[in-house]
Amino acid sequence: MSYVRVVIGNANFDTGLQCIVRVDQDFTFIDTYAKEAFKIACKNLHLNEDDCCILDYQFYGDDLKLLV
């Protein structure tokens, strides 16, 4: 399990929407994790992938602790 911060761009957003996404699959390349995180985020936010784009991403791997 890895975590990726992905910034999604859409014509309806004033700025990019930042999401931290858990990716349960294992991939070889970091950009593949970003693409999968983008797909997961669009699905969960009910956004059409064709209307959105990845503006930025950061790979966190499994070294992320979410504190509340």
PDB file of C-alpha atoms in Angstrom:
ATOM      1  CA  MET A   1       0.000   0.000   0.000  1.00  0.00           C
ATOM      2  CA  SER A   2       1.327   3.415  -0.971  1.00  0.00           C
ATOM      3  CA  TYR A   3       0.089   6.975  -0.744  1.00  0.00           C
ATOM      4  CA  VAL A   4       0.208   9.633  -3.446  1.00  0.00           C
ATOM      5  CA  ARG A   5      -0.714  13.308  -3.295  1.00  0.00           C
ATOM      6  CA  VAL A   6      -2.263  14.218  -6.611  1.00  0.00           C
ATOM      7  CA  VAL A   7      -3.447  17.670  -7.707  1.00  0.00           C
ATOM      8  CA  ILE A   8      -6.371  17.436 -10.087  1.00  0.00           C
ATOM      9  CA  GLY A   9      -7.127  20.191 -12.569  1.00  0.00           C
ATOM     10  CA  ASN A  10     -10.617  20.769 -13.958  1.00  0.00           C
ATOM     11  CA  ALA A  11     -12.245  23.718 -15.738  1.00  0.00           C
ATOM     12  CA  ASN A  12     -14.761  23.961 -12.854  1.00  0.00           C
ATOM     13  CA  PHE A  13     -12.009  24.471 -10.229  1.00  0.00           C
ATOM     14  CA  ASP A  14     -10.397  27.851  -9.559  1.00  0.00           C
ATOM     15  CA  THR A  15      -7.249  26.050  -8.448  1.00  0.00           C
ATOM     16  CA  GLY A  16      -6.166  22.428  -8.446  1.00  0.00           C
ATOM     17  CA  LEU A  17      -7.892  20.053  -6.052  1.00  0.00           C
ATOM     18  CA  GLN A  18      -5.345  18.320  -3.820  1.00  0.00           C
ATOM     19  CA  CYS A  19      -6.052  14.743  -2.791  1.00  0.00           C
ATOM     20  CA  ILE A  20      -4.077  12.186  -0.822  1.00  0.00           C
ATOM     21  CA  VAL A  21      -4.930   8.785  -2.252  1.00  0.00           C
ATOM     22  CA  ARG A  22      -4.157   5.279  -1.012  1.00  0.00           C
ATOM     23  CA  VAL A  23      -3.043   2.980  -3.831  1.00  0.00           C
ATOM     24  CA  ASP A  24      -3.264  -0.696  -2.887  1.00  0.00           C
ATOM     25  CA  GLN A  25      -1.518  -2.089  -5.967  1.00  0.00           C
ATOM     26  CA  ASP A  26       2.235  -2.402  -6.485  1.00  0.00           C
ATOM     27  CA  PHE A  27       3.763  -0.746  -9.527  1.00  0.00           C
ATOM     28  CA  THR A  28       7.318  -0.291 -10.818  1.00  0.00           C
ATOM     29  CA  PHE A  29       7.277   3.408 -11.721  1.00  0.00           C
ATOM     30  CA  ILE A  30       6.184   6.352  -9.601  1.00  0.00           C
ATOM     31  CA  ASP A  31       4.280   7.988 -12.459  1.00  0.00           C
ATOM     32  CA  THR A  32       2.170   4.821 -12.701  1.00  0.00           C
ATOM     33  CA  TYR A  33       1.195   5.329  -9.050  1.00  0.00           C
ATOM     34  CA  ALA A  34       0.225   8.919  -9.902  1.00  0.00           C
ATOM     35  CA  LYS A  35      -1.967   7.795 -12.801  1.00  0.00           C
ATOM     36  CA  GLU A  36      -3.676   5.184 -10.635  1.00  0.00           C
ATOM     37  CA  ALA A  37      -4.197   7.730  -7.822  1.00  0.00           C
ATOM     38  CA  PHE A  38      -5.724  10.090 -10.388  1.00  0.00           C
ATOM     39  CA  LYS A  39      -8.172   7.386 -11.516  1.00  0.00           C
ATOM     40  CA  ILE A  40      -9.104   6.553  -7.917  1.00  0.00           C
ATOM     41  CA  ALA A  41      -9.595  10.219  -7.009  1.00  0.00           C
ATOM     42  CA  CYS A  42     -11.762  10.928 -10.078  1.00  0.00           C
ATOM     43  CA  LYS A  43     -13.902   7.882  -9.356  1.00  0.00           C
ATOM     44  CA  ASN A  44     -14.420   8.812  -5.690  1.00  0.00           C
ATOM     45  CA  LEU A  45     -15.109  12.466  -6.514  1.00  0.00           C
ATOM     46  CA  HIS A  46     -17.487  11.523  -9.364  1.00  0.00           C
ATOM     47  CA  LEU A  47     -15.385  13.405 -11.928  1.00  0.00           C
ATOM     48  CA  ASN A  48     -14.997  12.418 -15.556  1.00  0.00           C
ATOM     49  CA  GLU A  49     -11.308  11.598 -16.134  1.00  0.00           C
ATOM     50  CA  ASP A  50     -11.482  13.068 -19.650  1.00  0.00           C
ATOM     51  CA  ASP A  51     -12.444  16.476 -18.194  1.00  0.00           C
ATOM     52  CA  CYS A  52      -9.565  16.489 -15.690  1.00  0.00           C
ATOM     53  CA  CYS A  53      -5.786  16.381 -15.695  1.00  0.00           C
ATOM     54  CA  ILE A  54      -2.928  15.804 -13.282  1.00  0.00           C
ATOM     55  CA  LEU A  55      -1.362  19.158 -12.416  1.00  0.00           C
ATOM     56  CA  ASP A  56       1.145  17.794  -9.906  1.00  0.00           C
ATOM     57  CA  TYR A  57       1.835  14.724  -7.794  1.00  0.00           C
ATOM     58  CA  GLN A  58       4.084  13.585  -4.982  1.00  0.00           C
ATOM     59  CA  PHE A  59       4.794   9.970  -4.105  1.00  0.00           C
ATOM     60  CA  TYR A  60       4.756   9.269  -0.364  1.00  0.00           C
ATOM     61  CA  GLY A  61       5.074   5.491  -0.506  1.00  0.00           C
ATOM     62  CA  ASP A  62       4.048   3.811   2.706  1.00  0.00           C
ATOM     63  CA  ASP A  63       5.929   6.312   4.894  1.00  0.00           C
ATOM     64  CA  LEU A  64       2.913   8.454   5.709  1.00  0.00           C
ATOM     65  CA  LYS A  65       1.222   8.971   9.062  1.00  0.00           C
ATOM     66  CA  LEU A  66      -2.077  10.824   9.085  1.00  0.00           C
ATOM     67  CA  LEU A  67      -2.497  12.570  12.425  1.00  0.00           C
ATOM     68  CA  VAL A  68      -5.718  14.184  13.554  1.00  0.00           C
TER      69      VAL A  68
END
